[in-house]
mmCIF file of N, CA and C in Angstrom:
data_model
loop_
_atom_site.group_PDB
_atom_site.id
_atom_site.type_symbol
_atom_site.label_atom_id
_atom_site.label_comp_id
_atom_site.label_asym_id
_atom_site.label_seq_id
_atom_site.Cartn_x
_atom_site.Cartn_y
_atom_site.Cartn_z
ATOM 1 N N MET A 1 0.957 -0.972 -0.086
ATOM 2 C CA MET A 1 0.252 -0.137 0.202
ATOM 3 C C MET A 1 0.732 1.125 0.229
ATOM 4 N N LYS A 2 1.556 1.446 0.862
ATOM 5 C CA LYS A 2 2.914 2.403 0.788
ATOM 6 C C LYS A 2 3.500 2.370 -0.549
ATOM 7 N N LYS A 3 3.667 1.333 -1.152
ATOM 8 C CA LYS A 3 4.378 1.954 -2.451
ATOM 9 C C LYS A 3 3.407 2.560 -3.324
ATOM 10 N N ILE A 4 2.522 2.373 -3.447
ATOM 11 C CA ILE A 4 1.494 2.357 -4.032
ATOM 12 C C ILE A 4 0.594 4.396 -4.041
ATOM 13 N N LEU A 5 0.866 4.596 -2.999
ATOM 14 C CA LEU A 5 1.003 5.690 -2.732
ATOM 15 C C LEU A 5 2.140 6.567 -2.501
ATOM 16 N N ILE A 6 3.120 6.166 -2.686
ATOM 17 C CA ILE A 6 4.509 6.963 -3.116
ATOM 18 C C ILE A 6 4.652 7.363 -4.655
ATOM 19 N N LEU A 7 4.209 5.755 -5.170
ATOM 20 C CA LEU A 7 4.195 5.805 -7.091
ATOM 21 C C LEU A 7 3.437 6.732 -7.490
ATOM 22 N N LEU A 8 1.988 7.051 -6.477
ATOM 23 C CA LEU A 8 1.721 8.211 -7.473
ATOM 24 C C LEU A 8 1.249 9.324 -7.435
ATOM 25 N N LEU A 9 2.228 9.641 -5.706
ATOM 26 C CA LEU A 9 2.735 10.661 -5.381
ATOM 27 C C LEU A 9 3.982 11.730 -6.387
ATOM 28 N N THR A 10 4.456 10.450 -6.768
ATOM 29 C CA THR A 10 5.983 10.960 -7.379
ATOM 30 C C THR A 10 5.140 10.649 -9.373
ATOM 31 N N PHE A 11 4.382 10.316 -9.517
ATOM 32 C CA PHE A 11 3.730 10.402 -10.847
ATOM 33 C C PHE A 11 3.245 11.782 -11.143
ATOM 34 N N VAL A 12 2.204 11.950 -9.418
ATOM 35 C CA VAL A 12 2.154 13.284 -9.674
ATOM 36 C C VAL A 12 2.677 14.927 -9.719
ATOM 37 N N ALA A 13 3.563 14.533 -9.065
ATOM 38 C CA ALA A 13 5.194 15.549 -8.872
ATOM 39 C C ALA A 13 5.937 15.490 -10.699
ATOM 40 N N ILE A 14 5.479 14.202 -11.255
ATOM 41 C CA ILE A 14 6.277 14.516 -12.448
ATOM 42 C C ILE A 14 5.580 14.936 -13.355
ATOM 43 N N HIS A 15 3.978 14.798 -13.376
ATOM 44 C CA HIS A 15 3.438 15.367 -14.146
ATOM 45 C C HIS A 15 2.433 16.717 -14.247
ATOM 46 N N ALA A 16 2.918 17.627 -13.343
ATOM 47 C CA ALA A 16 2.575 18.630 -12.657
ATOM 48 C C ALA A 16 2.570 19.963 -13.485
ATOM 49 N N ASN A 17 1.508 20.402 -13.581
ATOM 50 C CA ASN A 17 1.147 21.801 -14.416
ATOM 51 C C ASN A 17 1.135 22.940 -13.669
ATOM 52 N N ALA A 18 0.995 24.170 -14.586
ATOM 53 C CA ALA A 18 1.822 25.318 -14.010
ATOM 54 C C ALA A 18 1.009 25.633 -12.390
ATOM 55 N N GLN A 19 1.951 26.079 -11.452
ATOM 56 C CA GLN A 19 1.472 25.904 -10.370
ATOM 57 C C GLN A 19 1.094 27.408 -9.996
ATOM 58 N N LYS A 20 1.421 28.197 -10.762
ATOM 59 C CA LYS A 20 0.982 29.787 -10.008
ATOM 60 C C LYS A 20 0.106 29.576 -10.277
ATOM 61 N N LEU A 21 -0.752 30.480 -9.031
ATOM 62 C CA LEU A 21 -2.044 30.668 -8.864
ATOM 63 C C LEU A 21 -2.708 31.547 -9.812
ATOM 64 N N GLU A 22 -2.642 30.754 -11.171
ATOM 65 C CA GLU A 22 -3.702 31.665 -12.762
ATOM 66 C C GLU A 22 -4.736 30.831 -12.918
ATOM 67 N N ARG A 23 -5.299 31.760 -13.670
ATOM 68 C CA ARG A 23 -6.624 31.247 -14.487
ATOM 69 C C ARG A 23 -6.419 30.123 -14.773
ATOM 70 N N GLY A 24 -7.258 29.082 -14.901
ATOM 71 C CA GLY A 24 -7.190 27.585 -15.358
ATOM 72 C C GLY A 24 -7.392 26.229 -14.533
ATOM 73 N N TYR A 25 -7.030 25.338 -14.955
ATOM 74 C CA TYR A 25 -7.018 23.949 -14.105
ATOM 75 C C TYR A 25 -6.011 24.203 -13.282
ATOM 76 N N ALA A 26 -6.784 23.317 -11.764
ATOM 77 C CA ALA A 26 -5.977 22.947 -10.834
ATOM 78 C C ALA A 26 -6.407 21.834 -10.020
ATOM 79 N N GLY A 27 -5.453 21.435 -9.166
ATOM 80 C CA GLY A 27 -6.066 20.018 -9.356
ATOM 81 C C GLY A 27 -4.773 19.913 -7.528
ATOM 82 N N SER A 28 -5.063 18.326 -7.045
ATOM 83 C CA SER A 28 -4.479 18.709 -5.889
ATOM 84 C C SER A 28 -4.433 16.898 -5.396
ATOM 85 N N VAL A 29 -3.359 16.020 -4.925
ATOM 86 C CA VAL A 29 -3.269 15.256 -4.128
ATOM 87 C C VAL A 29 -3.073 15.312 -2.679
ATOM 88 N N GLU A 30 -3.902 14.800 -1.513
ATOM 89 C CA GLU A 30 -3.661 14.618 -0.168
ATOM 90 C C GLU A 30 -3.526 13.443 0.393
ATOM 91 N N MET A 31 -2.882 13.392 1.489
ATOM 92 C CA MET A 31 -3.332 12.487 2.463
ATOM 93 C C MET A 31 -2.896 12.691 3.817
ATOM 94 N N GLY A 32 -4.010 11.689 4.713
ATOM 95 C CA GLY A 32 -3.638 12.354 6.000
ATOM 96 C C GLY A 32 -4.768 11.783 6.938
ATOM 97 N N GLY A 33 -5.672 11.881 7.605
ATOM 98 C CA GLY A 33 -6.466 11.274 8.940
ATOM 99 C C GLY A 33 -7.168 12.075 9.162
ATOM 100 N N LEU A 34 -8.082 11.788 9.845
ATOM 101 C CA LEU A 34 -9.696 12.045 10.554
ATOM 102 C C LEU A 34 -9.825 11.395 11.562
ATOM 103 N N THR A 35 -9.990 11.859 12.538
ATOM 104 C CA THR A 35 -10.795 11.081 13.934
ATOM 105 C C THR A 35 -11.901 11.939 14.486
ATOM 106 N N ASP A 36 -12.485 10.938 14.858
ATOM 107 C CA ASP A 36 -14.169 11.222 15.214
ATOM 108 C C ASP A 36 -14.412 9.747 15.648
ATOM 109 N N PHE A 37 -15.961 9.864 16.529
ATOM 110 C CA PHE A 37 -16.445 8.602 17.008
ATOM 111 C C PHE A 37 -16.466 7.293 16.610
ATOM 112 N N ASP A 38 -16.328 7.090 15.120
ATOM 113 C CA ASP A 38 -16.126 6.118 14.902
ATOM 114 C C ASP A 38 -14.481 5.155 14.715
ATOM 115 N N GLY A 39 -13.656 6.442 15.433
ATOM 116 C CA GLY A 39 -12.435 5.862 15.115
ATOM 117 C C GLY A 39 -11.353 6.940 14.534
ATOM 118 N N THR A 40 -10.565 6.304 14.279
ATOM 119 C CA THR A 40 -9.087 7.059 13.402
ATOM 120 C C THR A 40 -9.069 6.669 11.781
ATOM 121 N N PHE A 41 -9.096 7.326 11.091
ATOM 122 C CA PHE A 41 -9.518 6.918 9.677
ATOM 123 C C PHE A 41 -8.003 7.698 8.754
ATOM 124 N N PHE A 42 -7.688 6.702 7.751
ATOM 125 C CA PHE A 42 -6.581 7.391 7.091
ATOM 126 C C PHE A 42 -7.092 7.560 5.471
ATOM 127 N N ASN A 43 -6.966 9.181 5.400
ATOM 128 C CA ASN A 43 -7.715 9.538 4.395
ATOM 129 C C ASN A 43 -6.671 9.694 3.126
ATOM 130 N N LEU A 44 -7.062 9.351 1.363
ATOM 131 C CA LEU A 44 -6.498 9.980 0.492
ATOM 132 C C LEU A 44 -7.401 10.538 -0.330
ATOM 133 N N SER A 45 -7.057 11.954 -0.417
ATOM 134 C CA SER A 45 -8.198 11.970 -1.473
ATOM 135 C C SER A 45 -7.598 13.529 -3.051
ATOM 136 N N THR A 46 -7.987 13.424 -3.973
ATOM 137 C CA THR A 46 -7.887 14.231 -5.279
ATOM 138 C C THR A 46 -8.387 15.049 -5.147
ATOM 139 N N THR A 47 -8.335 16.544 -5.693
ATOM 140 C CA THR A 47 -9.166 17.419 -5.785
ATOM 141 C C THR A 47 -9.100 18.088 -7.113
ATOM 142 N N HIS A 48 -9.348 18.212 -8.405
ATOM 143 C CA HIS A 48 -9.601 18.768 -9.315
ATOM 144 C C HIS A 48 -10.652 19.867 -9.644
ATOM 145 N N GLY A 49 -9.916 20.922 -10.357
ATOM 146 C CA GLY A 49 -11.300 22.099 -10.398
ATOM 147 C C GLY A 49 -10.241 23.298 -11.621
ATOM 148 N N PHE A 50 -11.153 24.265 -11.066
ATOM 149 C CA PHE A 50 -10.641 25.713 -12.003
ATOM 150 C C PHE A 50 -10.307 26.835 -11.222
ATOM 151 N N GLN A 51 -9.057 27.175 -11.327
ATOM 152 C CA GLN A 51 -8.578 28.753 -10.458
ATOM 153 C C GLN A 51 -8.946 30.060 -10.864
ATOM 154 N N PHE A 52 -9.991 30.551 -10.811
ATOM 155 C CA PHE A 52 -10.655 31.556 -11.461
ATOM 156 C C PHE A 52 -9.524 33.177 -11.469
ATOM 157 N N ASP A 53 -8.487 32.996 -10.068
ATOM 158 C CA ASP A 53 -7.435 33.996 -10.605
ATOM 159 C C ASP A 53 -6.707 33.615 -9.197
ATOM 160 N N GLU A 54 -6.075 34.304 -8.662
ATOM 161 C CA GLU A 54 -5.162 34.118 -7.393
ATOM 162 C C GLU A 54 -6.030 33.978 -6.373
ATOM 163 N N ARG A 55 -7.027 34.086 -6.053
ATOM 164 C CA ARG A 55 -7.693 34.297 -4.971
ATOM 165 C C ARG A 55 -8.888 32.691 -4.622
ATOM 166 N N TRP A 56 -9.517 32.649 -5.978
ATOM 167 C CA TRP A 56 -10.587 31.636 -5.993
ATOM 168 C C TRP A 56 -10.159 30.377 -6.882
ATOM 169 N N PHE A 57 -10.765 29.318 -5.910
ATOM 170 C CA PHE A 57 -10.618 28.314 -6.892
ATOM 171 C C PHE A 57 -11.663 27.320 -6.385
ATOM 172 N N VAL A 58 -12.445 26.820 -7.617
ATOM 173 C CA VAL A 58 -13.695 25.758 -7.020
ATOM 174 C C VAL A 58 -13.713 24.599 -7.603
ATOM 175 N N GLY A 59 -14.171 23.364 -7.206
ATOM 176 C CA GLY A 59 -13.950 22.167 -8.167
ATOM 177 C C GLY A 59 -14.545 20.901 -7.340
ATOM 178 N N GLY A 60 -14.001 19.714 -7.462
ATOM 179 C CA GLY A 60 -14.655 18.852 -6.602
ATOM 180 C C GLY A 60 -14.081 17.826 -6.405
ATOM 181 N N GLY A 61 -14.010 16.561 -5.976
ATOM 182 C CA GLY A 61 -12.956 15.755 -5.550
ATOM 183 C C GLY A 61 -13.743 14.413 -5.027
ATOM 184 N N ALA A 62 -12.835 13.355 -4.846
ATOM 185 C CA ALA A 62 -13.119 12.046 -4.352
ATOM 186 C C ALA A 62 -11.964 11.574 -3.153
ATOM 187 N N SER A 63 -12.686 10.999 -2.316
ATOM 188 C CA SER A 63 -11.991 10.601 -1.023
ATOM 189 C C SER A 63 -12.375 9.043 -0.624
ATOM 190 N N LEU A 64 -11.004 8.873 0.049
ATOM 191 C CA LEU A 64 -11.073 7.302 0.560
ATOM 192 C C LEU A 64 -10.542 7.101 1.731
ATOM 193 N N LEU A 65 -11.724 6.869 2.756
ATOM 194 C CA LEU A 65 -11.607 6.918 4.183
ATOM 195 C C LEU A 65 -11.218 5.631 4.498
ATOM 196 N N LEU A 66 -10.506 5.272 5.195
ATOM 197 C CA LEU A 66 -10.111 3.480 5.339
ATOM 198 C C LEU A 66 -9.533 3.293 6.970
ATOM 199 N N ASN A 67 -10.257 2.349 7.819
ATOM 200 C CA ASN A 67 -9.861 1.775 9.047
ATOM 201 C C ASN A 67 -10.696 0.553 8.557
ATOM 202 N N ASN A 68 -11.234 -0.100 10.164
ATOM 203 C CA ASN A 68 -12.678 -0.943 9.986
ATOM 204 C C ASN A 68 -13.545 -0.703 9.074
ATOM 205 N N VAL A 69 -13.970 0.108 8.966
ATOM 206 C CA VAL A 69 -15.094 0.722 8.168
ATOM 207 C C VAL A 69 -14.532 1.541 7.054
ATOM 208 N N GLN A 70 -15.053 1.215 5.864
ATOM 209 C CA GLN A 70 -14.317 1.919 4.722
ATOM 210 C C GLN A 70 -15.298 3.012 4.317
ATOM 211 N N PHE A 71 -14.917 4.383 3.832
ATOM 212 C CA PHE A 71 -15.831 5.059 3.248
ATOM 213 C C PHE A 71 -15.311 5.458 2.250
ATOM 214 N N ALA A 72 -16.083 5.893 0.949
ATOM 215 C CA ALA A 72 -15.919 6.438 0.051
ATOM 216 C C ALA A 72 -16.668 7.927 -0.309
ATOM 217 N N ASN A 73 -16.358 9.443 -0.300
ATOM 218 C CA ASN A 73 -16.567 10.265 -0.518
ATOM 219 C C ASN A 73 -16.310 10.860 -1.790
ATOM 220 N N PHE A 74 -17.739 11.929 -2.223
ATOM 221 C CA PHE A 74 -17.452 12.553 -3.443
ATOM 222 C C PHE A 74 -18.268 14.160 -2.935
ATOM 223 N N TYR A 75 -17.515 14.824 -3.656
ATOM 224 C CA TYR A 75 -17.544 16.113 -2.901
ATOM 225 C C TYR A 75 -17.286 17.297 -3.603
ATOM 226 N N ALA A 76 -17.881 18.431 -3.259
ATOM 227 C CA ALA A 76 -17.743 19.978 -3.990
ATOM 228 C C ALA A 76 -16.667 20.513 -2.948
ATOM 229 N N ALA A 77 -15.787 21.596 -3.719
ATOM 230 C CA ALA A 77 -14.840 22.101 -2.858
ATOM 231 C C ALA A 77 -14.488 23.580 -3.358
ATOM 232 N N GLY A 78 -14.093 24.018 -2.432
ATOM 233 C CA GLY A 78 -14.210 25.535 -2.829
ATOM 234 C C GLY A 78 -13.227 26.235 -1.801
ATOM 235 N N ARG A 79 -11.844 26.914 -2.266
ATOM 236 C CA ARG A 79 -10.788 27.574 -1.725
ATOM 237 C C ARG A 79 -10.474 28.780 -1.796
ATOM 238 N N CYS A 80 -10.160 29.316 -0.910
ATOM 239 C CA CYS A 80 -9.556 31.174 -1.452
ATOM 240 C C CYS A 80 -8.429 31.530 -0.414
ATOM 241 N N TYR A 81 -7.719 31.777 -1.099
ATOM 242 C CA TYR A 81 -6.269 31.969 -1.026
ATOM 243 C C TYR A 81 -6.098 33.531 -0.737
ATOM 244 N N SER A 82 -5.698 33.866 0.225
ATOM 245 C CA SER A 82 -4.925 35.211 1.042
ATOM 246 C C SER A 82 -4.464 35.498 0.074
ATOM 247 N N THR A 83 -4.545 36.847 -0.261
ATOM 248 C CA THR A 83 -3.593 37.727 -0.990
ATOM 249 C C THR A 83 -2.986 38.646 -0.652
ATOM 250 N N ARG A 84 -3.325 38.815 0.737
ATOM 251 C CA ARG A 84 -2.893 39.934 1.524
ATOM 252 C C ARG A 84 -1.675 39.484 2.553
ATOM 253 N N ILE A 85 -2.073 38.207 2.787
ATOM 254 C CA ILE A 85 -1.370 37.501 4.220
ATOM 255 C C ILE A 85 -0.460 36.603 3.658
ATOM 256 N N LYS A 86 0.563 37.501 2.746
ATOM 257 C CA LYS A 86 1.613 35.943 2.128
ATOM 258 C C LYS A 86 2.953 36.469 1.801
ATOM 259 N N SER A 87 3.771 35.566 1.745
ATOM 260 C CA SER A 87 5.152 35.212 1.601
ATOM 261 C C SER A 87 5.691 35.356 -0.334
ATOM 262 N N GLU A 88 6.787 34.879 -0.268
ATOM 263 C CA GLU A 88 7.107 34.762 -1.649
ATOM 264 C C GLU A 88 6.676 33.255 -2.390
ATOM 265 N N ARG A 89 6.978 32.468 -1.057
ATOM 266 C CA ARG A 89 6.295 31.198 -1.258
ATOM 267 C C ARG A 89 5.270 30.496 -0.453
ATOM 268 N N TRP A 90 4.530 30.915 0.804
ATOM 269 C CA TRP A 90 3.711 30.498 1.898
ATOM 270 C C TRP A 90 2.630 31.423 1.358
ATOM 271 N N THR A 91 1.632 30.766 1.227
ATOM 272 C CA THR A 91 0.100 31.079 1.445
ATOM 273 C C THR A 91 -0.823 30.739 1.987
ATOM 274 N N PRO A 92 -1.269 31.395 2.879
ATOM 275 C CA PRO A 92 -2.512 30.715 3.688
ATOM 276 C C PRO A 92 -3.615 30.512 2.926
ATOM 277 N N TYR A 93 -4.697 29.284 3.146
ATOM 278 C CA TYR A 93 -5.983 29.447 2.640
ATOM 279 C C TYR A 93 -6.672 28.979 3.228
ATOM 280 N N GLY A 94 -8.262 28.842 3.143
ATOM 281 C CA GLY A 94 -9.484 28.626 3.428
ATOM 282 C C GLY A 94 -10.148 27.513 2.661
ATOM 283 N N GLU A 95 -10.536 26.629 3.192
ATOM 284 C CA GLU A 95 -11.408 25.604 2.284
ATOM 285 C C GLU A 95 -12.318 25.062 2.702
ATOM 286 N N VAL A 96 -13.403 24.871 1.998
ATOM 287 C CA VAL A 96 -14.661 23.932 2.278
ATOM 288 C C VAL A 96 -15.035 23.236 1.486
ATOM 289 N N ARG A 97 -15.317 21.821 1.832
ATOM 290 C CA ARG A 97 -15.675 20.526 1.600
ATOM 291 C C ARG A 97 -16.994 19.876 1.778
ATOM 292 N N PHE A 98 -18.084 19.910 0.861
ATOM 293 C CA PHE A 98 -19.454 19.506 1.166
ATOM 294 C C PHE A 98 -19.224 18.556 0.244
ATOM 295 N N GLY A 99 -20.440 17.236 0.609
ATOM 296 C CA GLY A 99 -20.818 16.154 -0.240
ATOM 297 C C GLY A 99 -20.962 15.051 0.329
ATOM 298 N N VAL A 100 -21.504 14.015 -0.285
ATOM 299 C CA VAL A 100 -22.116 12.754 0.147
ATOM 300 C C VAL A 100 -20.988 11.442 0.381
ATOM 301 N N GLU A 101 -21.231 10.878 1.693
ATOM 302 C CA GLU A 101 -20.468 9.665 2.061
ATOM 303 C C GLU A 101 -20.739 8.815 1.828
ATOM 304 N N PHE A 102 -20.275 7.487 1.119
ATOM 305 C CA PHE A 102 -20.870 6.589 0.749
ATOM 306 C C PHE A 102 -20.268 5.146 1.829
ATOM 307 N N GLY A 103 -20.989 4.741 3.089
ATOM 308 C CA GLY A 103 -19.839 3.754 3.141
ATOM 309 C C GLY A 103 -20.397 2.349 3.667
ATOM 310 N N ASP A 104 -19.763 1.483 4.419
ATOM 311 C CA ASP A 104 -20.466 0.139 4.087
ATOM 312 C C ASP A 104 -21.449 -0.309 4.966
ATOM 313 N N ILE A 105 -21.477 1.062 6.113
ATOM 314 C CA ILE A 105 -22.699 0.911 7.106
ATOM 315 C C ILE A 105 -23.783 1.921 6.988
ATOM 316 N N LYS A 106 -23.533 2.865 6.474
ATOM 317 C CA LYS A 106 -24.629 4.414 6.195
ATOM 318 C C LYS A 106 -24.096 5.143 4.528
ATOM 319 N N THR A 107 -25.012 5.874 4.210
ATOM 320 C CA THR A 107 -24.706 6.799 3.434
ATOM 321 C C THR A 107 -24.998 8.508 3.885
ATOM 322 N N GLN A 108 -24.760 9.140 3.887
ATOM 323 C CA GLN A 108 -24.881 10.349 4.692
ATOM 324 C C GLN A 108 -24.479 11.718 3.918
ATOM 325 N N CYS A 109 -24.726 12.829 4.400
ATOM 326 C CA CYS A 109 -23.925 13.905 4.100
ATOM 327 C C CYS A 109 -22.739 14.229 4.859
ATOM 328 N N PHE A 110 -21.622 15.497 4.083
ATOM 329 C CA PHE A 110 -20.859 16.008 5.096
ATOM 330 C C PHE A 110 -20.264 17.009 4.967
ATOM 331 N N PHE A 111 -20.003 17.903 5.781
ATOM 332 C CA PHE A 111 -19.534 19.528 5.406
ATOM 333 C C PHE A 111 -18.203 19.294 6.464
ATOM 334 N N GLU A 112 -17.063 20.138 5.699
ATOM 335 C CA GLU A 112 -15.568 19.967 6.354
ATOM 336 C C GLU A 112 -14.885 21.484 6.026
ATOM 337 N N PRO A 113 -15.036 22.683 7.001
ATOM 338 C CA PRO A 113 -14.269 23.909 6.581
ATOM 339 C C PRO A 113 -12.433 23.668 7.137
ATOM 340 N N SER A 114 -11.996 24.185 6.872
ATOM 341 C CA SER A 114 -10.914 23.814 7.083
ATOM 342 C C SER A 114 -9.269 25.062 6.526
ATOM 343 N N ALA A 115 -8.525 25.274 7.142
ATOM 344 C CA ALA A 115 -7.583 26.052 6.668
ATOM 345 C C ALA A 115 -6.431 25.701 6.851
ATOM 346 N N GLY A 116 -5.394 26.490 5.893
ATOM 347 C CA GLY A 116 -4.176 25.552 5.480
ATOM 348 C C GLY A 116 -3.290 26.374 5.346
ATOM 349 N N VAL A 117 -1.768 26.179 4.489
ATOM 350 C CA VAL A 117 -0.535 26.965 4.153
ATOM 351 C C VAL A 117 -0.112 25.947 3.082
ATOM 352 N N ARG A 118 0.264 27.027 2.209
ATOM 353 C CA ARG A 118 0.756 26.482 0.980
ATOM 354 C C ARG A 118 2.151 26.737 0.884
ATOM 355 N N TYR A 119 2.969 25.943 0.446
ATOM 356 C CA TYR A 119 4.242 26.264 -0.111
ATOM 357 C C TYR A 119 4.383 26.126 -1.630
ATOM 358 N N THR A 120 4.751 27.282 -2.148
ATOM 359 C CA THR A 120 5.246 26.834 -3.405
ATOM 360 C C THR A 120 6.497 26.291 -3.792
ATOM 361 N N LEU A 121 6.805 25.735 -4.433
ATOM 362 C CA LEU A 121 8.629 24.875 -4.761
ATOM 363 C C LEU A 121 8.979 25.348 -5.734
ATOM 364 N N ASN A 122 8.115 25.457 -7.021
ATOM 365 C CA ASN A 122 8.167 26.291 -8.018
ATOM 366 C C ASN A 122 7.168 26.637 -9.093
ATOM 367 N N ASN A 123 7.324 26.856 -10.500
ATOM 368 C CA ASN A 123 6.350 27.255 -11.083
ATOM 369 C C ASN A 123 5.319 25.770 -11.328
ATOM 370 N N LYS A 124 5.334 24.728 -11.140
ATOM 371 C CA LYS A 124 4.826 23.746 -11.390
ATOM 372 C C LYS A 124 4.290 22.702 -10.258
ATOM 373 N N LEU A 125 4.679 23.199 -9.091
ATOM 374 C CA LEU A 125 4.345 22.282 -7.805
ATOM 375 C C LEU A 125 4.230 22.913 -6.490
ATOM 376 N N ALA A 126 3.143 22.585 -5.308
ATOM 377 C CA ALA A 126 3.503 23.314 -4.465
ATOM 378 C C ALA A 126 2.935 22.304 -3.041
ATOM 379 N N LEU A 127 3.432 22.075 -2.183
ATOM 380 C CA LEU A 127 3.088 21.418 -0.996
ATOM 381 C C LEU A 127 2.155 21.994 -0.400
ATOM 382 N N SER A 128 1.283 21.471 0.649
ATOM 383 C CA SER A 128 0.537 21.998 1.542
ATOM 384 C C SER A 128 -0.149 21.679 2.464
ATOM 385 N N ALA A 129 -0.219 21.898 3.464
ATOM 386 C CA ALA A 129 -0.639 21.003 4.926
ATOM 387 C C ALA A 129 -2.137 21.945 5.128
ATOM 388 N N ARG A 130 -3.333 21.095 5.985
ATOM 389 C CA ARG A 130 -4.448 21.828 6.591
ATOM 390 C C ARG A 130 -5.081 21.383 7.747
ATOM 391 N N LEU A 131 -5.838 22.059 8.049
ATOM 392 C CA LEU A 131 -6.756 21.435 9.784
ATOM 393 C C LEU A 131 -7.824 21.753 9.175
ATOM 394 N N GLY A 132 -8.917 20.895 9.693
ATOM 395 C CA GLY A 132 -9.962 21.310 9.743
ATOM 396 C C GLY A 132 -11.143 20.499 10.907
ATOM 397 N N TRP A 133 -12.093 20.489 10.613
ATOM 398 C CA TRP A 133 -13.440 20.177 11.530
ATOM 399 C C TRP A 133 -14.269 19.335 10.679
ATOM 400 N N TYR A 134 -14.615 18.293 10.904
ATOM 401 C CA TYR A 134 -15.644 17.102 9.906
ATOM 402 C C TYR A 134 -16.773 16.827 10.387
ATOM 403 N N PHE A 135 -17.667 17.318 9.531
ATOM 404 C CA PHE A 135 -19.475 16.621 10.478
ATOM 405 C C PHE A 135 -20.156 16.021 9.301
ATOM 406 N N ASP A 136 -20.346 14.970 9.747
ATOM 407 C CA ASP A 136 -20.954 14.243 9.225
ATOM 408 C C ASP A 136 -21.975 13.559 9.715
ATOM 409 N N GLY A 137 -22.813 13.826 10.709
ATOM 410 C CA GLY A 137 -23.604 13.267 11.475
ATOM 411 C C GLY A 137 -22.916 13.032 13.252
ATOM 412 N N GLY A 138 -22.010 13.311 13.320
ATOM 413 C CA GLY A 138 -20.886 13.250 14.351
ATOM 414 C C GLY A 138 -20.265 14.500 13.950
ATOM 415 N N SER A 139 -18.690 14.517 14.112
ATOM 416 C CA SER A 139 -17.881 15.622 14.227
ATOM 417 C C SER A 139 -16.484 15.364 14.792
ATOM 418 N N GLY A 140 -15.503 15.173 14.063
ATOM 419 C CA GLY A 140 -13.947 15.036 13.957
ATOM 420 C C GLY A 140 -13.114 16.243 13.459
ATOM 421 N N LEU A 141 -11.463 16.019 13.529
ATOM 422 C CA LEU A 141 -10.669 16.320 13.284
ATOM 423 C C LEU A 141 -9.976 16.252 12.307
ATOM 424 N N SER A 142 -9.919 16.527 11.269
ATOM 425 C CA SER A 142 -9.458 16.112 9.766
ATOM 426 C C SER A 142 -8.071 16.942 9.612
ATOM 427 N N PHE A 143 -7.178 16.041 9.308
ATOM 428 C CA PHE A 143 -5.601 17.239 8.821
ATOM 429 C C PHE A 143 -5.151 16.082 7.663
ATOM 430 N N THR A 144 -4.728 16.877 6.683
ATOM 431 C CA THR A 144 -4.002 16.470 5.641
ATOM 432 C C THR A 144 -2.545 17.391 5.027
ATOM 433 N N ALA A 145 -1.779 16.552 4.389
ATOM 434 C CA ALA A 145 -0.868 17.317 3.324
ATOM 435 C C ALA A 145 -0.694 16.586 2.168
ATOM 436 N N GLY A 146 -0.268 17.616 1.488
ATOM 437 C CA GLY A 146 -0.865 17.146 -0.204
ATOM 438 C C GLY A 146 0.342 17.853 -1.344
ATOM 439 N N VAL A 147 0.273 17.454 -2.367
ATOM 440 C CA VAL A 147 0.291 18.015 -3.414
ATOM 441 C C VAL A 147 -0.210 19.045 -4.733
ATOM 442 N N HIS A 148 0.064 20.005 -4.884
ATOM 443 C CA HIS A 148 -1.246 20.997 -5.173
ATOM 444 C C HIS A 148 0.272 21.096 -6.809
ATOM 445 N N PHE A 149 -0.828 20.667 -7.909
ATOM 446 C CA PHE A 149 0.007 20.732 -9.755
ATOM 447 C C PHE A 149 -0.996 21.469 -10.120
#
């Protein structure tokens, strides 16, 4: 499993597109975790969409949450990058995800507001880390690290 994830991230890094926050396609792949009443989950997600300008992104994606219960999520995502609080490489952002969670036991809606920071490596690639709160009937803390391309 670890080898597959490493290969996936390497593939994304090699084939990344323009990383400046410019108008056009943008995507990301993230790994992390989620803790809630059902336990702690490993999370792998991908988000793809349209970057309207250096501040606004709208897209959609899918994630897989794994522990002894498996969930697949399909969601819409909105991201707002700060244009006032940023340096040459660091940019804080807020993100909201909402969608449907399909699981072994139940299907339900979820909502996840989060805040993160993005570190630009070059014109084609950036890294990110974010922390959020996950609501799906219960609630829990989410944390991810990812690659933006």
